[in-house]
Amino acid sequence: QVELAESGGGSVQPGGSLTLSCSASGSIPGFNGMGWYRQAPGKEREMVATRTNGGWSNYGDSVKGRFTISRESGWNVVYLQMNSLIPEDTAVYYCTLYALDGSTHYWGQGTQVTVSS
């Protein structure tokens, strides 16, 4: 079992920045990816950004150039630096950890991000 602890959500004005962090503990797969998905009210959950422990990153089209994902080397901690936030970024952000072979997929409880003037 894997536990994911998220932090860093909150409210910010348009154009502002926030950083989310997520720490994983437990029986973590050796080859894995960590990242973030988000779900806005009335919408499907969408991929925001992921990064494997081998260093490959992937971003959703709507956040490219504004968000940056990073991982601490040797630690199962992932960060999401969110810049130039817009109201459309308002959602619950979920941390995720998954095995690269697709065998397991874990989710955090979610943290709210609200972008509003």
PDB file of C-alpha atoms in Angstrom:
ATOM      1  CA  GLN A   1       0.000   0.000   0.000  1.00  0.00           C
ATOM      2  CA  VAL A   2       1.129   3.529  -0.787  1.00  0.00           C
ATOM      3  CA  GLU A   3       0.117   6.719   0.987  1.00  0.00           C
ATOM      4  CA  LEU A   4       0.310  10.135  -0.671  1.00  0.00           C
ATOM      5  CA  ALA A   5       0.429  13.322   1.403  1.00  0.00           C
ATOM      6  CA  GLU A   6      -0.384  16.521  -0.499  1.00  0.00           C
ATOM      7  CA  SER A   7       0.093  20.128   0.514  1.00  0.00           C
ATOM      8  CA  GLY A   8       0.185  23.615  -0.965  1.00  0.00           C
ATOM      9  CA  GLY A   9      -3.306  24.274  -2.283  1.00  0.00           C
ATOM     10  CA  GLY A  10      -5.147  27.513  -1.661  1.00  0.00           C
ATOM     11  CA  SER A  11      -6.596  30.645  -3.223  1.00  0.00           C
ATOM     12  CA  VAL A  12      -4.732  33.037  -5.496  1.00  0.00           C
ATOM     13  CA  GLN A  13      -5.525  35.888  -7.843  1.00  0.00           C
ATOM     14  CA  PRO A  14      -5.197  35.495 -11.611  1.00  0.00           C
ATOM     15  CA  GLY A  15      -1.582  35.802 -12.655  1.00  0.00           C
ATOM     16  CA  GLY A  16      -0.363  34.492  -9.331  1.00  0.00           C
ATOM     17  CA  SER A  17       1.621  31.388  -8.428  1.00  0.00           C
ATOM     18  CA  LEU A  18       1.261  28.367  -6.180  1.00  0.00           C
ATOM     19  CA  THR A  19       3.416  25.336  -5.482  1.00  0.00           C
ATOM     20  CA  LEU A  20       1.945  21.940  -4.687  1.00  0.00           C
ATOM     21  CA  SER A  21       3.952  19.159  -3.086  1.00  0.00           C
ATOM     22  CA  CYS A  22       3.278  15.476  -2.572  1.00  0.00           C
ATOM     23  CA  SER A  23       5.217  12.917  -0.600  1.00  0.00           C
ATOM     24  CA  ALA A  24       4.798   9.168  -1.091  1.00  0.00           C
ATOM     25  CA  SER A  25       5.428   6.465   1.486  1.00  0.00           C
ATOM     26  CA  GLY A  26       4.893   2.723   1.708  1.00  0.00           C
ATOM     27  CA  SER A  27       5.494  -0.051  -0.817  1.00  0.00           C
ATOM     28  CA  ILE A  28       6.527   2.116  -3.753  1.00  0.00           C
ATOM     29  CA  PRO A  29       7.131   0.423  -7.118  1.00  0.00           C
ATOM     30  CA  GLY A  30      10.731   0.607  -8.275  1.00  0.00           C
ATOM     31  CA  PHE A  31       9.948   2.053 -11.700  1.00  0.00           C
ATOM     32  CA  ASN A  32       7.291   4.637 -11.179  1.00  0.00           C
ATOM     33  CA  GLY A  33       5.830   7.928 -12.148  1.00  0.00           C
ATOM     34  CA  MET A  34       4.403  10.630  -9.930  1.00  0.00           C
ATOM     35  CA  GLY A  35       2.371  13.611 -10.862  1.00  0.00           C
ATOM     36  CA  TRP A  36      -0.822  15.574 -10.733  1.00  0.00           C
ATOM     37  CA  TYR A  37      -4.290  15.351 -12.173  1.00  0.00           C
ATOM     38  CA  ARG A  38      -7.096  17.816 -11.599  1.00  0.00           C
ATOM     39  CA  GLN A  39     -10.866  17.836 -11.682  1.00  0.00           C
ATOM     40  CA  ALA A  40     -13.034  20.916 -11.963  1.00  0.00           C
ATOM     41  CA  PRO A  41     -16.747  20.864 -11.081  1.00  0.00           C
ATOM     42  CA  GLY A  42     -18.752  19.196 -13.818  1.00  0.00           C
ATOM     43  CA  LYS A  43     -15.642  18.128 -15.750  1.00  0.00           C
ATOM     44  CA  GLU A  44     -13.670  14.920 -16.121  1.00  0.00           C
ATOM     45  CA  ARG A  45     -10.388  14.416 -14.329  1.00  0.00           C
ATOM     46  CA  GLU A  46      -7.502  15.481 -16.564  1.00  0.00           C
ATOM     47  CA  MET A  47      -3.764  14.962 -16.483  1.00  0.00           C
ATOM     48  CA  VAL A  48      -1.811  18.055 -15.487  1.00  0.00           C
ATOM     49  CA  ALA A  49       1.770  16.805 -15.325  1.00  0.00           C
ATOM     50  CA  THR A  50       3.685  13.626 -14.581  1.00  0.00           C
ATOM     51  CA  ARG A  51       7.319  12.756 -14.132  1.00  0.00           C
ATOM     52  CA  THR A  52       8.914   9.331 -13.972  1.00  0.00           C
ATOM     53  CA  ASN A  53      11.761   8.472 -11.614  1.00  0.00           C
ATOM     54  CA  GLY A  54      13.828   8.101 -14.777  1.00  0.00           C
ATOM     55  CA  GLY A  55      13.398  11.797 -15.498  1.00  0.00           C
ATOM     56  CA  TRP A  56      10.708  11.880 -18.210  1.00  0.00           C
ATOM     57  CA  SER A  57       8.069  14.602 -17.867  1.00  0.00           C
ATOM     58  CA  ASN A  58       4.725  15.011 -19.559  1.00  0.00           C
ATOM     59  CA  TYR A  59       2.345  17.986 -19.431  1.00  0.00           C
ATOM     60  CA  GLY A  60      -1.257  18.609 -20.324  1.00  0.00           C
ATOM     61  CA  ASP A  61      -1.680  21.020 -23.218  1.00  0.00           C
ATOM     62  CA  SER A  62      -3.493  23.607 -21.121  1.00  0.00           C
ATOM     63  CA  VAL A  63      -0.587  24.037 -18.665  1.00  0.00           C
ATOM     64  CA  LYS A  64       2.458  23.821 -20.939  1.00  0.00           C
ATOM     65  CA  GLY A  65       4.731  26.794 -20.445  1.00  0.00           C
ATOM     66  CA  ARG A  66       3.058  27.779 -17.166  1.00  0.00           C
ATOM     67  CA  PHE A  67       3.474  24.758 -14.860  1.00  0.00           C
ATOM     68  CA  THR A  68       6.665  22.883 -14.017  1.00  0.00           C
ATOM     69  CA  ILE A  69       6.883  19.475 -12.380  1.00  0.00           C
ATOM     70  CA  SER A  70       9.946  18.311 -10.492  1.00  0.00           C
ATOM     71  CA  ARG A  71      11.003  15.433  -8.256  1.00  0.00           C
ATOM     72  CA  GLU A  72      13.600  15.264  -5.534  1.00  0.00           C
ATOM     73  CA  SER A  73      16.357  12.936  -6.632  1.00  0.00           C
ATOM     74  CA  GLY A  74      16.261   9.743  -4.589  1.00  0.00           C
ATOM     75  CA  TRP A  75      13.082  10.728  -2.785  1.00  0.00           C
ATOM     76  CA  ASN A  76       9.508  10.041  -3.670  1.00  0.00           C
ATOM     77  CA  VAL A  77       8.483  13.671  -3.490  1.00  0.00           C
ATOM     78  CA  VAL A  78       7.001  15.593  -6.379  1.00  0.00           C
ATOM     79  CA  TYR A  79       6.376  19.309  -6.782  1.00  0.00           C
ATOM     80  CA  LEU A  80       4.177  21.280  -9.132  1.00  0.00           C
ATOM     81  CA  GLN A  81       5.143  24.918  -9.614  1.00  0.00           C
ATOM     82  CA  MET A  82       2.141  26.733 -11.062  1.00  0.00           C
ATOM     83  CA  ASN A  83       2.715  30.187 -12.569  1.00  0.00           C
ATOM     84  CA  SER A  84       0.472  32.590 -14.483  1.00  0.00           C
ATOM     85  CA  LEU A  85      -2.590  30.995 -12.972  1.00  0.00           C
ATOM     86  CA  ILE A  86      -5.941  31.622 -14.635  1.00  0.00           C
ATOM     87  CA  PRO A  87      -9.489  30.999 -13.371  1.00  0.00           C
ATOM     88  CA  GLU A  88      -9.692  27.901 -15.577  1.00  0.00           C
ATOM     89  CA  ASP A  89      -7.020  26.326 -13.380  1.00  0.00           C
ATOM     90  CA  THR A  90      -9.496  26.201 -10.508  1.00  0.00           C
ATOM     91  CA  ALA A  91      -9.957  22.552  -9.545  1.00  0.00           C
ATOM     92  CA  VAL A  92      -9.166  19.876  -7.019  1.00  0.00           C
ATOM     93  CA  TYR A  93      -5.631  18.695  -7.708  1.00  0.00           C
ATOM     94  CA  TYR A  94      -4.846  15.047  -7.029  1.00  0.00           C
ATOM     95  CA  CYS A  95      -1.404  13.633  -6.541  1.00  0.00           C
ATOM     96  CA  THR A  96      -0.818  10.279  -8.170  1.00  0.00           C
ATOM     97  CA  LEU A  97       1.823   7.570  -8.117  1.00  0.00           C
ATOM     98  CA  TYR A  98       1.775   4.697 -10.592  1.00  0.00           C
ATOM     99  CA  ALA A  99       3.914   1.771 -11.605  1.00  0.00           C
ATOM    100  CA  LEU A 100       5.272   2.162 -15.126  1.00  0.00           C
ATOM    101  CA  ASP A 101       4.078  -1.335 -16.020  1.00  0.00           C
ATOM    102  CA  GLY A 102       0.511  -0.267 -15.243  1.00  0.00           C
ATOM    103  CA  SER A 103       0.066  -2.736 -12.417  1.00  0.00           C
ATOM    104  CA  THR A 104      -0.783  -0.211  -9.692  1.00  0.00           C
ATOM    105  CA  HIS A 105      -2.053   3.342  -9.447  1.00  0.00           C
ATOM    106  CA  TYR A 106      -2.521   5.343  -6.256  1.00  0.00           C
ATOM    107  CA  TRP A 107      -4.256   8.643  -5.568  1.00  0.00           C
ATOM    108  CA  GLY A 108      -4.046  11.303  -2.896  1.00  0.00           C
ATOM    109  CA  GLN A 109      -7.113  12.842  -1.314  1.00  0.00           C
ATOM    110  CA  GLY A 110      -6.840  16.042  -3.325  1.00  0.00           C
ATOM    111  CA  THR A 111      -6.117  19.685  -2.579  1.00  0.00           C
ATOM    112  CA  GLN A 112      -8.233  22.624  -3.719  1.00  0.00           C
ATOM    113  CA  VAL A 113      -6.758  25.332  -5.922  1.00  0.00           C
ATOM    114  CA  THR A 114      -8.930  28.387  -6.528  1.00  0.00           C
ATOM    115  CA  VAL A 115      -7.966  31.190  -8.910  1.00  0.00           C
ATOM    116  CA  SER A 116     -10.239  34.177  -8.541  1.00  0.00           C
ATOM    117  CA  SER A 117     -10.129  37.942  -8.312  1.00  0.00           C
TER     118      SER A 117
END
